[in-house]
Short mmCIF file of C-alpha atoms and ligand atoms in Angstrom, two decimals:
data_model
loop_
_atom_site.label_atom_id
_atom_site.label_comp_id
_atom_site.label_asym_id
_atom_site.label_seq_id
_atom_site.Cartn_x
_atom_site.Cartn_y
_atom_site.Cartn_z
CA UNK K 23 16.57 26.78 -7.32
CA UNK K 24 13.72 28.92 -6.87
CA UNK K 25 14.66 32.68 -6.39
CA UNK K 26 11.63 33.98 -4.54
CA UNK K 27 11.66 33.51 -0.82
CA UNK K 28 7.94 33.36 -0.53
CA UNK K 29 6.90 30.05 1.09
CA UNK K 30 3.61 29.93 -0.81
CA UNK K 31 0.13 30.20 0.26
CA UNK K 32 -3.28 28.66 -0.94
CA UNK K 33 -4.90 30.75 -3.55
CA UNK K 34 -8.39 30.24 -2.15
CA UNK K 35 -10.12 28.44 0.68
CA UNK K 36 -11.74 26.10 -1.98
CA UNK K 37 -8.22 25.41 -3.21
CA UNK K 38 -7.03 24.53 0.25
CA UNK K 39 -10.04 22.30 0.83
CA UNK K 40 -9.58 20.31 -2.26
CA UNK K 41 -6.00 19.80 -1.41
CA UNK K 42 -6.83 18.72 2.16
CA UNK K 43 -9.80 16.54 1.11
CA UNK K 44 -7.52 15.07 -1.65
CA UNK K 45 -4.94 14.13 1.09
CA UNK K 46 -7.79 12.54 3.18
CA UNK K 47 -9.48 10.80 0.46
CA UNK K 48 -7.22 7.91 -0.62
CA UNK K 49 -6.75 4.05 -0.47
CA UNK K 50 -7.83 4.10 2.99
CA UNK K 51 -11.34 5.19 1.91
CA UNK K 52 -11.52 2.86 -1.16
CA UNK K 53 -10.15 -0.35 0.23
CA UNK K 54 -10.16 -0.05 3.93
CA UNK K 55 -13.57 1.64 4.91
CA UNK K 56 -16.31 -0.46 3.15
CA UNK K 57 -14.88 -3.68 4.42
CA UNK K 58 -14.07 -2.50 7.94
CA UNK K 59 -17.59 -1.12 8.09
CA UNK K 60 -19.05 -4.37 6.95
CA UNK K 61 -17.25 -6.66 9.40
CA UNK K 62 -17.28 -4.11 12.16
CA UNK K 63 -21.03 -4.11 12.62
CA UNK K 64 -22.43 -2.09 9.61
CA UNK K 65 -24.38 0.95 10.85
CA UNK K 66 -23.15 0.20 14.24
CA UNK K 67 -19.48 0.70 12.97
CA UNK K 68 -20.62 3.72 11.14
CA UNK K 69 -22.12 5.26 14.35
CA UNK K 70 -18.93 4.62 16.39
CA UNK K 71 -16.72 5.93 13.48
CA UNK K 72 -18.78 9.16 13.44
CA UNK K 73 -18.46 9.69 17.17
CA UNK K 74 -14.70 9.25 16.85
CA UNK K 75 -14.56 11.71 13.94
CA UNK K 76 -16.35 14.30 15.99
CA UNK K 77 -14.65 13.76 19.29
CA UNK K 78 -11.12 12.95 18.09
CA UNK K 79 -10.77 13.57 14.32
CA UNK K 80 -12.19 16.96 14.22
CA UNK K 81 -10.21 18.00 17.38
CA UNK K 82 -6.82 16.73 15.98
CA UNK K 83 -7.47 18.36 12.63
CA UNK K 84 -8.13 21.66 14.17
CA UNK K 85 -4.95 21.27 16.36
CA UNK K 86 -2.71 20.43 13.40
CA UNK K 87 -3.97 23.00 11.09
CA UNK K 88 -3.65 25.58 13.82
CA UNK K 89 -0.20 24.60 14.76
CA UNK K 90 0.84 24.94 11.09
CA UNK K 91 -0.62 28.44 10.67
CA UNK K 92 0.53 29.62 14.03
CA UNK K 93 4.25 28.72 13.42
CA UNK K 94 4.18 29.09 9.62
CA UNK K 95 6.35 26.10 9.04
CA UNK K 96 6.62 22.32 8.31
CA UNK K 97 6.17 19.79 11.00
CA UNK K 98 9.58 19.55 12.58
CA UNK K 99 10.13 23.26 12.86
CA UNK K 100 6.55 23.77 13.99
CA UNK K 101 6.95 21.56 17.07
CA UNK K 102 10.40 23.15 17.61
CA UNK K 103 8.93 26.59 17.45
CA UNK K 104 6.58 25.64 20.37
CA UNK K 105 9.56 24.22 22.28
CA UNK K 106 12.72 22.44 21.58
CA UNK K 107 11.44 19.76 23.87
CA UNK K 108 8.82 18.82 21.34
CA UNK K 109 11.03 18.54 18.32
CA UNK K 110 10.89 14.56 18.54
CA UNK K 111 7.15 14.73 18.09
CA UNK K 112 7.86 16.58 14.89
CA UNK K 113 10.29 13.96 13.73
CA UNK K 114 7.61 11.18 14.14
CA UNK K 115 5.41 13.18 11.93
CA UNK K 116 8.21 13.32 9.43
CA UNK K 117 9.36 9.54 9.35
CA UNK K 118 5.98 8.16 9.30
CA UNK K 119 4.96 9.79 5.84
CA UNK K 120 8.29 8.83 4.40
CA UNK K 121 7.62 5.19 5.31
CA UNK K 122 3.99 5.30 3.97
CA UNK K 123 5.07 6.96 0.80
CA UNK K 124 7.16 3.79 -0.24
CA UNK K 125 4.23 1.46 -0.24
CA UNK K 126 1.56 4.02 -1.09
CA UNK K 127 3.45 4.79 -4.35
CA UNK K 128 3.64 1.14 -5.27
CA UNK K 129 -0.11 0.91 -4.85
CA UNK K 130 -0.52 4.00 -6.78
CA UNK K 131 1.62 2.48 -9.44
CA UNK K 132 -0.51 -0.71 -9.44
CA UNK K 133 -3.63 1.59 -9.97
CA UNK K 134 -1.98 2.96 -13.18
CA UNK K 135 -1.35 -0.39 -14.43
CA UNK K 136 -4.86 -1.47 -13.93
CA UNK K 137 -6.16 1.74 -15.63
CA UNK K 138 -3.95 1.28 -18.54
CA UNK K 139 -4.91 -2.38 -18.89
CA UNK K 140 -8.59 -1.80 -18.88
CA UNK K 141 -7.95 0.97 -21.35
CA UNK K 142 -6.13 -1.52 -23.56
CA UNK K 143 -9.11 -3.92 -23.40
CA UNK K 144 -11.19 -1.22 -25.01
CA UNK K 145 -8.96 -1.44 -28.04
CA UNK K 146 -8.38 -5.26 -27.89
CA UNK K 147 -4.85 -4.31 -27.28
CA UNK K 148 -2.27 -6.97 -26.33
CA UNK K 149 -1.47 -5.08 -23.16
CA UNK K 150 -5.01 -5.40 -21.92
CA UNK K 151 -6.34 -7.60 -19.20
CA UNK K 152 -7.73 -9.87 -21.97
CA UNK K 153 -10.19 -11.54 -19.58
CA UNK K 154 -7.44 -13.16 -17.73
CA UNK K 155 -8.43 -14.27 -14.28
CA UNK K 156 -8.30 -11.54 -11.79
CA UNK K 157 -5.92 -13.46 -9.32
CA UNK K 158 -3.72 -14.64 -12.18
CA UNK K 159 -3.46 -11.17 -13.73
CA UNK K 160 -2.38 -9.70 -10.53
CA UNK K 161 0.08 -12.46 -9.58
CA UNK K 162 1.75 -12.07 -13.12
CA UNK K 163 1.95 -8.36 -12.75
CA UNK K 164 3.50 -8.17 -9.20
CA UNK K 165 5.86 -10.96 -9.90
CA UNK K 166 7.20 -8.98 -12.98
CA UNK K 167 9.49 -6.93 -10.76
CA UNK K 168 10.76 -4.73 -13.60
CA UNK K 169 7.29 -3.73 -14.63
CA UNK K 170 5.94 -3.02 -11.21
CA UNK K 171 8.91 -1.05 -10.24
CA UNK K 172 8.55 1.14 -13.47
CA UNK K 173 4.92 1.85 -12.59
CA UNK K 174 6.06 2.83 -9.08
CA UNK K 175 8.71 5.08 -10.37
CA UNK K 176 6.27 6.82 -12.89
CA UNK K 177 3.83 7.24 -10.03
CA UNK K 178 6.37 9.02 -7.84
CA UNK K 179 7.76 11.14 -10.81
CA UNK K 180 4.20 12.52 -11.42
CA UNK K 181 4.00 13.34 -7.66
CA UNK K 182 7.22 15.08 -7.83
CA UNK K 183 6.26 17.12 -10.80
CA UNK K 184 3.27 18.44 -8.89
CA UNK K 185 5.00 19.14 -5.63
CA UNK K 186 7.90 20.83 -7.62
CA UNK K 187 5.56 23.48 -8.88
CA UNK K 188 4.64 24.53 -5.34
CA UNK K 189 1.66 25.11 -3.19
CA UNK K 190 -0.79 27.11 -5.29
CA UNK K 191 0.57 26.47 -8.69
CA UNK K 192 1.08 22.92 -8.11
CA UNK K 193 -0.80 21.17 -5.54
CA UNK K 194 -3.80 23.43 -5.53
CA UNK K 195 -4.16 23.60 -9.20
CA UNK K 196 -4.10 19.94 -9.67
CA UNK K 197 -6.40 18.96 -6.83
CA UNK K 198 -8.87 21.66 -7.74
CA UNK K 199 -9.63 19.78 -10.97
CA UNK K 200 -8.83 16.23 -9.79
CA UNK K 201 -11.02 16.04 -6.74
CA UNK K 202 -14.29 17.14 -8.53
CA UNK K 203 -13.36 14.74 -11.37
CA UNK K 204 -13.08 11.84 -8.84
CA UNK K 205 -16.37 12.69 -7.44
CA UNK K 206 -18.20 12.44 -10.78
CA UNK K 207 -16.35 9.26 -11.66
CA UNK K 208 -17.36 7.64 -8.33
CA UNK K 209 -21.12 8.65 -9.11
CA UNK K 210 -20.84 6.95 -12.43
CA UNK K 211 -19.53 3.81 -10.96
CA UNK K 212 -22.00 3.96 -8.15
CA UNK K 213 -24.95 4.15 -10.67
CA UNK K 214 -23.61 0.95 -12.46
CA UNK K 215 -22.89 -0.83 -9.25
CA UNK K 216 -26.21 -0.44 -7.53
CA UNK K 217 -28.20 -1.42 -10.49
CA UNK K 218 -26.56 -4.70 -11.06
CA UNK K 219 -28.54 -7.77 -10.14
CA UNK K 220 -28.02 -8.96 -6.64
CA UNK K 221 -26.51 -5.56 -5.71
CA UNK K 222 -28.80 -5.52 -2.60
CA UNK K 223 -26.57 -8.07 -0.71
CA UNK K 224 -23.62 -5.74 -0.94
CA UNK K 225 -25.54 -3.04 0.65
CA UNK K 226 -26.66 -5.39 3.37
CA UNK K 227 -23.14 -6.52 4.04
CA UNK K 228 -22.19 -2.92 4.49
CA UNK K 229 -25.03 -1.26 6.28
CA UNK K 230 -26.95 -3.82 8.25
CA UNK K 231 -26.49 -2.96 11.98
CA UNK K 232 -25.02 -5.58 13.95
CA UNK K 233 -24.40 -4.70 17.55
CA UNK K 234 -23.26 -8.33 18.49
CA UNK K 235 -19.74 -7.48 17.33
CA UNK K 236 -19.39 -5.20 20.41
CA UNK K 237 -20.11 -8.01 22.72
CA UNK K 238 -17.49 -9.01 25.33
CA UNK K 239 -14.18 -7.50 24.50
CA UNK K 240 -15.27 -7.19 20.70
CA UNK K 241 -15.85 -3.41 21.30
CA UNK K 242 -12.03 -2.88 21.82
CA UNK K 243 -11.22 -4.52 18.42
CA UNK K 244 -13.93 -2.51 16.66
CA UNK K 245 -12.91 0.70 18.42
CA UNK K 246 -9.21 0.17 17.52
CA UNK K 247 -10.22 -0.45 13.91
CA UNK K 248 -12.55 2.38 13.55
CA UNK K 249 -9.89 4.63 15.32
CA UNK K 250 -6.98 3.57 13.28
CA UNK K 251 -9.02 4.07 10.14
CA UNK K 252 -10.07 7.49 11.34
CA UNK K 253 -6.83 9.06 11.62
CA UNK K 254 -5.14 7.38 8.71
CA UNK K 255 -7.90 8.44 6.40
CA UNK K 256 -7.77 11.99 7.87
CA UNK K 257 -3.94 12.11 7.35
CA UNK K 258 -3.41 12.94 10.91
CA UNK K 259 -0.04 12.84 12.82
CA UNK K 260 1.70 12.87 9.51
CA UNK K 261 2.75 16.51 9.60
CA UNK K 262 0.59 16.95 6.60
CA UNK K 263 -2.14 18.91 8.16
CA UNK K 264 0.42 21.02 9.80
CA UNK K 265 2.20 21.87 6.51
CA UNK K 266 -1.18 22.38 4.80
CA UNK K 267 -2.31 24.70 7.65
CA UNK K 268 1.01 26.53 7.41
CA UNK K 269 -0.07 27.68 3.87
CA UNK K 270 -3.43 28.96 5.10
CA UNK K 271 -3.92 32.74 5.33
CA UNK K 272 -4.90 34.16 8.80
CA UNK K 273 -8.29 35.14 7.35
CA UNK K 274 -9.42 31.52 6.68
CA UNK K 275 -11.63 29.86 9.07
CA UNK K 276 -9.75 26.84 10.67
CA UNK K 277 -12.49 25.52 12.72
CA UNK K 278 -14.99 25.48 9.82
CA UNK K 279 -12.39 23.71 7.56
CA UNK K 280 -11.80 21.19 10.21
CA UNK K 281 -15.41 20.16 10.08
CA UNK K 282 -15.80 20.25 6.35
CA UNK K 283 -12.71 18.02 5.74
CA UNK K 284 -13.91 14.99 7.67
CA UNK K 285 -17.51 15.26 6.45
CA UNK K 286 -16.36 15.23 2.81
CA UNK K 287 -13.86 12.36 3.60
CA UNK K 288 -16.75 10.35 5.27
CA UNK K 289 -19.18 11.05 2.45
CA UNK K 290 -16.64 9.81 0.00
CA UNK K 291 -15.80 6.63 2.09
CA UNK K 292 -19.38 5.72 2.16
CA UNK K 293 -19.79 6.41 -1.56
CA UNK K 294 -16.88 4.10 -2.13
CA UNK K 295 -18.65 1.38 -0.36
CA UNK K 296 -21.82 2.05 -2.61
CA UNK K 297 -19.42 1.60 -5.60
CA UNK K 298 -17.70 -1.42 -4.66
CA UNK K 299 -19.81 -3.72 -2.39
CA UNK K 300 -22.80 -4.22 -4.59
CA UNK K 301 -20.58 -4.96 -7.51
CA UNK K 302 -18.75 -7.66 -5.44
CA UNK K 303 -22.11 -9.16 -4.28
CA UNK K 304 -23.41 -9.19 -7.70
CA UNK K 305 -20.48 -11.18 -9.10
CA UNK K 306 -20.96 -13.55 -6.17
CA UNK K 307 -17.46 -12.89 -4.88
CA UNK K 308 -16.09 -12.69 -1.22
CA UNK K 309 -16.07 -9.21 0.42
CA UNK K 310 -12.51 -8.43 1.47
CA UNK K 311 -10.08 -5.48 2.06
CA UNK K 312 -6.80 -4.36 0.81
CA UNK K 313 -4.97 -5.10 -2.41
CA UNK K 314 -6.97 -8.36 -2.88
CA UNK K 315 -10.24 -6.53 -2.94
CA UNK K 316 -8.91 -3.61 -5.21
CA UNK K 317 -6.75 -5.62 -7.66
CA UNK K 318 -8.18 -9.17 -7.69
CA UNK K 319 -11.85 -9.15 -6.74
CA UNK K 320 -12.79 -5.91 -8.54
CA UNK K 321 -10.92 -6.80 -11.76
CA UNK K 322 -12.87 -10.08 -11.79
CA UNK K 323 -16.11 -8.12 -11.48
CA UNK K 324 -15.17 -5.76 -14.37
CA UNK K 325 -14.26 -8.88 -16.36
CA UNK K 326 -17.68 -10.11 -15.91
CA UNK K 327 -19.36 -6.99 -17.11
CA UNK K 328 -19.02 -7.76 -20.78
CA UNK K 329 -18.35 -5.00 -23.26
CA UNK K 330 -18.92 -2.31 -20.44
CA UNK K 331 -16.34 -3.94 -18.12
CA UNK K 332 -13.34 -2.15 -19.51
CA UNK K 333 -15.12 1.20 -19.61
CA UNK K 334 -16.05 0.89 -15.89
CA UNK K 335 -12.79 -0.67 -15.16
CA UNK K 336 -10.96 2.27 -16.57
CA UNK K 337 -13.17 4.80 -14.87
CA UNK K 338 -12.72 3.10 -11.57
CA UNK K 339 -9.05 2.55 -11.61
CA UNK K 340 -8.48 6.13 -12.95
CA UNK K 341 -10.46 7.37 -9.89
CA UNK K 342 -8.42 5.35 -7.31
CA UNK K 343 -5.29 6.71 -9.07
CA UNK K 344 -6.52 10.14 -8.49
CA UNK K 345 -7.35 9.39 -4.87
CA UNK K 346 -3.77 7.85 -4.52
CA UNK K 347 -1.83 10.58 -6.11
CA UNK K 348 -3.57 13.50 -4.21
CA UNK K 349 -2.65 11.71 -1.08
CA UNK K 350 0.84 10.99 -2.15
CA UNK K 351 1.35 14.62 -3.03
CA UNK K 352 0.44 15.58 0.47
CA UNK K 353 2.79 13.02 1.87
CA UNK K 354 5.77 14.40 -0.25
CA UNK K 355 4.76 18.02 0.62
CA UNK K 356 4.71 17.15 4.24
CA UNK K 357 8.43 15.94 4.18
CA UNK K 358 9.69 18.40 1.63
CA UNK K 359 8.31 21.31 3.65
CA UNK K 360 10.58 20.37 6.53
CA UNK K 361 13.97 21.19 4.91
CA UNK K 362 12.55 23.90 2.72
CA UNK K 363 11.28 25.79 5.66
CA UNK K 364 14.49 25.38 7.70
CA UNK K 365 16.75 26.70 4.80
CA UNK K 366 14.35 29.50 4.22
CA UNK K 367 14.70 30.50 7.65
CA UNK K 368 18.56 30.30 7.58
CA UNK K 369 19.21 31.59 4.20
CA UNK K 370 16.15 33.47 3.06
CA UNK K 371 16.20 31.31 -0.18
CA UNK K 372 13.24 28.88 -1.07
CA UNK K 373 15.00 25.71 -2.16
CA UNK K 374 11.82 23.72 -2.91
CA UNK K 375 13.12 22.39 -6.14
CA UNK K 376 16.36 20.98 -4.80
CA UNK K 377 14.61 19.22 -1.74
CA UNK K 378 11.67 17.93 -3.82
CA UNK K 379 14.20 16.21 -6.07
CA UNK K 380 16.34 14.83 -3.05
CA UNK K 381 13.44 13.47 -1.06
CA UNK K 382 11.54 12.42 -4.18
CA UNK K 383 14.45 10.22 -5.34
CA UNK K 384 14.86 8.77 -1.96
CA UNK K 385 11.24 7.79 -1.91
CA UNK K 386 11.78 6.25 -5.32
CA UNK K 387 14.47 4.04 -4.00
CA UNK K 388 12.21 3.13 -1.16
CA UNK K 389 9.30 2.48 -3.44
CA UNK K 390 11.40 0.24 -5.84
CA UNK K 391 12.55 -1.86 -2.84
CA UNK K 392 8.86 -2.37 -1.86
CA UNK K 393 8.00 -3.04 -5.40
CA UNK K 394 10.82 -5.58 -5.78
CA UNK K 395 9.53 -7.46 -2.59
CA UNK K 396 6.30 -7.81 -4.64
CA UNK K 397 4.09 -8.29 -1.64
CA UNK K 398 6.38 -10.69 0.16
CA UNK K 399 7.77 -12.88 -2.57
CA UNK K 400 11.27 -12.08 -2.62
CA UNK K 401 12.93 -10.42 0.59
CA UNK K 402 13.53 -11.62 4.11
CA UNK K 403 11.02 -10.11 6.63
CA UNK K 404 11.25 -6.52 7.63
CA UNK K 405 10.31 -5.33 11.12
CA UNK K 406 9.12 -8.81 11.71
CA UNK K 407 6.75 -8.76 8.77
CA UNK K 408 7.17 -11.05 5.64
CA UNK K 409 5.59 -8.43 3.29
CA UNK K 410 7.48 -5.35 3.53
CA UNK K 411 4.38 -3.22 2.95
CA UNK K 412 3.00 -4.58 6.21
CA UNK K 413 6.27 -3.84 7.99
CA UNK K 414 6.19 -0.19 6.85
CA UNK K 415 2.57 0.15 7.75
CA UNK K 416 3.21 -1.35 11.26
CA UNK K 417 5.92 1.15 12.07
CA UNK K 418 3.96 4.17 10.68
CA UNK K 419 0.36 3.56 10.85
CA UNK K 420 0.66 0.97 13.81
CA UNK K 421 3.08 2.90 16.12
CA UNK K 422 4.30 6.48 15.02
CA UNK K 423 0.87 7.82 14.06
CA UNK K 424 -1.10 6.96 17.31
CA UNK K 425 1.98 7.81 19.51
CA UNK K 426 2.51 11.15 17.79
CA UNK K 427 -1.16 12.08 18.07
CA UNK K 428 -1.07 11.12 21.71
CA UNK K 429 1.90 13.15 22.50
CA UNK K 430 0.30 16.14 20.45
CA UNK K 431 -2.96 15.97 22.45
CA UNK K 432 -0.89 15.94 25.69
CA UNK K 433 1.20 18.96 24.82
CA UNK K 434 -1.69 21.10 23.66
CA UNK K 435 -4.46 19.69 25.89
CA UNK K 436 -2.37 20.04 29.22
CA UNK K 437 0.80 21.90 28.73
CA UNK K 438 0.34 24.64 26.11
CA UNK K 439 -3.44 24.96 26.06
CA UNK K 440 -3.88 28.57 24.91
CA UNK K 441 -1.36 28.62 22.01
CA UNK K 442 -3.63 26.94 19.50
CA UNK K 443 -6.94 28.09 20.97
CA UNK K 444 -5.93 31.60 20.30
CA UNK K 445 -4.79 30.77 16.72
CA UNK K 446 -8.17 29.08 15.93
CA UNK K 447 -10.06 32.11 17.50
CA UNK K 448 -8.25 34.36 15.10
CA UNK K 449 -10.56 33.85 12.23
CA UNK K 450 -13.52 32.06 13.86
CA UNK K 451 -15.85 32.58 16.77
CA UNK K 452 -14.83 29.19 17.94
CA UNK K 453 -18.00 28.59 19.83
CA UNK K 454 -16.92 24.95 20.56
CA UNK K 455 -13.74 26.24 22.30
CA UNK K 456 -14.73 24.37 25.51
CA UNK K 457 -15.71 21.19 23.81
CA UNK K 458 -12.34 21.28 21.85
CA UNK K 459 -10.25 21.62 24.97
CA UNK K 460 -12.24 18.98 26.82
CA UNK K 461 -11.74 16.29 23.96
CA UNK K 462 -8.21 17.25 23.47
CA UNK K 463 -7.49 16.78 27.12
CA UNK K 464 -9.22 13.68 27.90
CA UNK K 465 -10.93 11.84 24.88
CA UNK K 466 -8.16 12.09 22.31
CA UNK K 467 -5.25 10.76 24.39
CA UNK K 468 -7.23 7.86 25.73
CA UNK K 469 -8.48 7.03 22.24
CA UNK K 470 -5.01 7.23 20.83
CA UNK K 471 -3.52 4.81 23.54
CA UNK K 472 -6.37 2.39 22.72
CA UNK K 473 -5.55 2.52 18.95
CA UNK K 474 -1.89 1.94 19.75
CA UNK K 475 -2.67 -1.11 21.78
CA UNK K 476 -5.26 -2.23 19.29
CA UNK K 477 -2.88 -1.86 16.38
CA UNK K 478 0.03 -3.71 18.07
CA UNK K 479 -2.44 -6.36 19.14
CA UNK K 480 -3.75 -7.04 15.64
CA UNK K 481 -0.40 -6.63 13.69
CA UNK K 482 1.25 -9.18 15.78
CA UNK K 483 -1.81 -11.35 16.27
CA UNK K 484 -1.27 -11.17 20.11
CA UNK K 485 -4.94 -12.09 20.79
CA UNK K 486 -5.14 -9.85 23.83
CA UNK K 487 -8.89 -9.32 23.23
N1 LIG S 5 -5.55 9.61 3.96
C1 LIG S 5 -5.14 8.75 3.02
C2 LIG S 5 -6.00 7.55 2.86
O1 LIG S 5 -7.08 7.44 3.25
C3 LIG S 5 -3.79 8.30 3.32
C4 LIG S 5 -2.89 9.09 3.89
C5 LIG S 5 -2.30 8.88 5.09
C6 LIG S 5 -2.43 10.33 3.26
C7 LIG S 5 -1.61 9.81 5.67
C8 LIG S 5 -1.55 11.05 3.78
C9 LIG S 5 -1.21 10.93 5.07
O2 LIG S 5 -5.64 6.68 2.11
#
């Protein structure tokens, strides 16, 4: 148990930014964005996405960071501090990351397995991919329940070890090195990818403007897809930006940070597309999203690159691993901060170590259950979903996140308007104050409702539009 009763604070604004961008940049950028952009109208999707980022993402980021710094506590305590009536919104932001962590960790474990296997190929080791067909390699791995569970556990253990060390000595120290490394690795993969023969088709798939997808009710589908992506990728409505904001000194400019984070996140999402899509096109493979893209298609691409394949394979999966673990760290910190801050207030003692272990082990159990399910091979359906990962995703990303964000916008856009504006103005001129309040009041709630309806529609295949 830690003796000091200091909650912890970011050592520098750069450190905070690396942690926050690390949270934002994750699997969502690498496997969601490029494909969604491609099928959602290319440049047309990008435009819509950018509009959403400016009118909703930037607004909600400001709100959550300010709520955290104002109340100086994790998400449940933060909403409770505003009024006990709002505690339930805080709980939504606590349950969602817990659910996401289960499958996120499993996927993080998969990245480790793939990085290790590509490394093995470099030495012709028996534990390498050994040119096995991408699909077969993946199938064999996920049906090996013991192996995939072990990777999940190792991934969570690493996450725990970083969160245990605290805000500046753990999270900040790690992300300050990891995020620039991720950036460099991404540039290396992009250079290889766009210089492959036939790369241009990948670029066309992703960027070619196609406004026809907006026709009829198509725009609702695209809007919901872009909206869902926007706030998953910005780690919103997860209590995370509230917790990260609570470690931000009063002298730092919240408003400026709320602009930089989405810009960095979007740049990396586009870069991820530049790294992935041209390579997929060059190998003559189908574009796709999700685990299939990352673990089947791309491994097949690396297999086809000859001697350089394992090198790029290793660099690529290592960078996806970094993206995943910096997000997992934030998810765990988001939930650990809740009991830590509660106890700190009651007893004056910081019990980070104890709660990181307790919650970390609960997440391990959850992660192992999801891994045993092996993408739907073994267990009966959960929340109506055959694949447990999808069930967890439905409840968290599909329902809790848009609903939580909607309620947050209502509370701070209509009922308690001044609280956060004052907090943001402390360290910033906040010239966009009017714009902020306008968006928070009208645009954000409407958008969140649309996303909610759109997610439910697509998750259940209801075919409403
Ligand atoms: N933002 C991360 C991504 O894009 C995922 C994430 C969601 C992380 C919510 C934390 C909270 O993959």
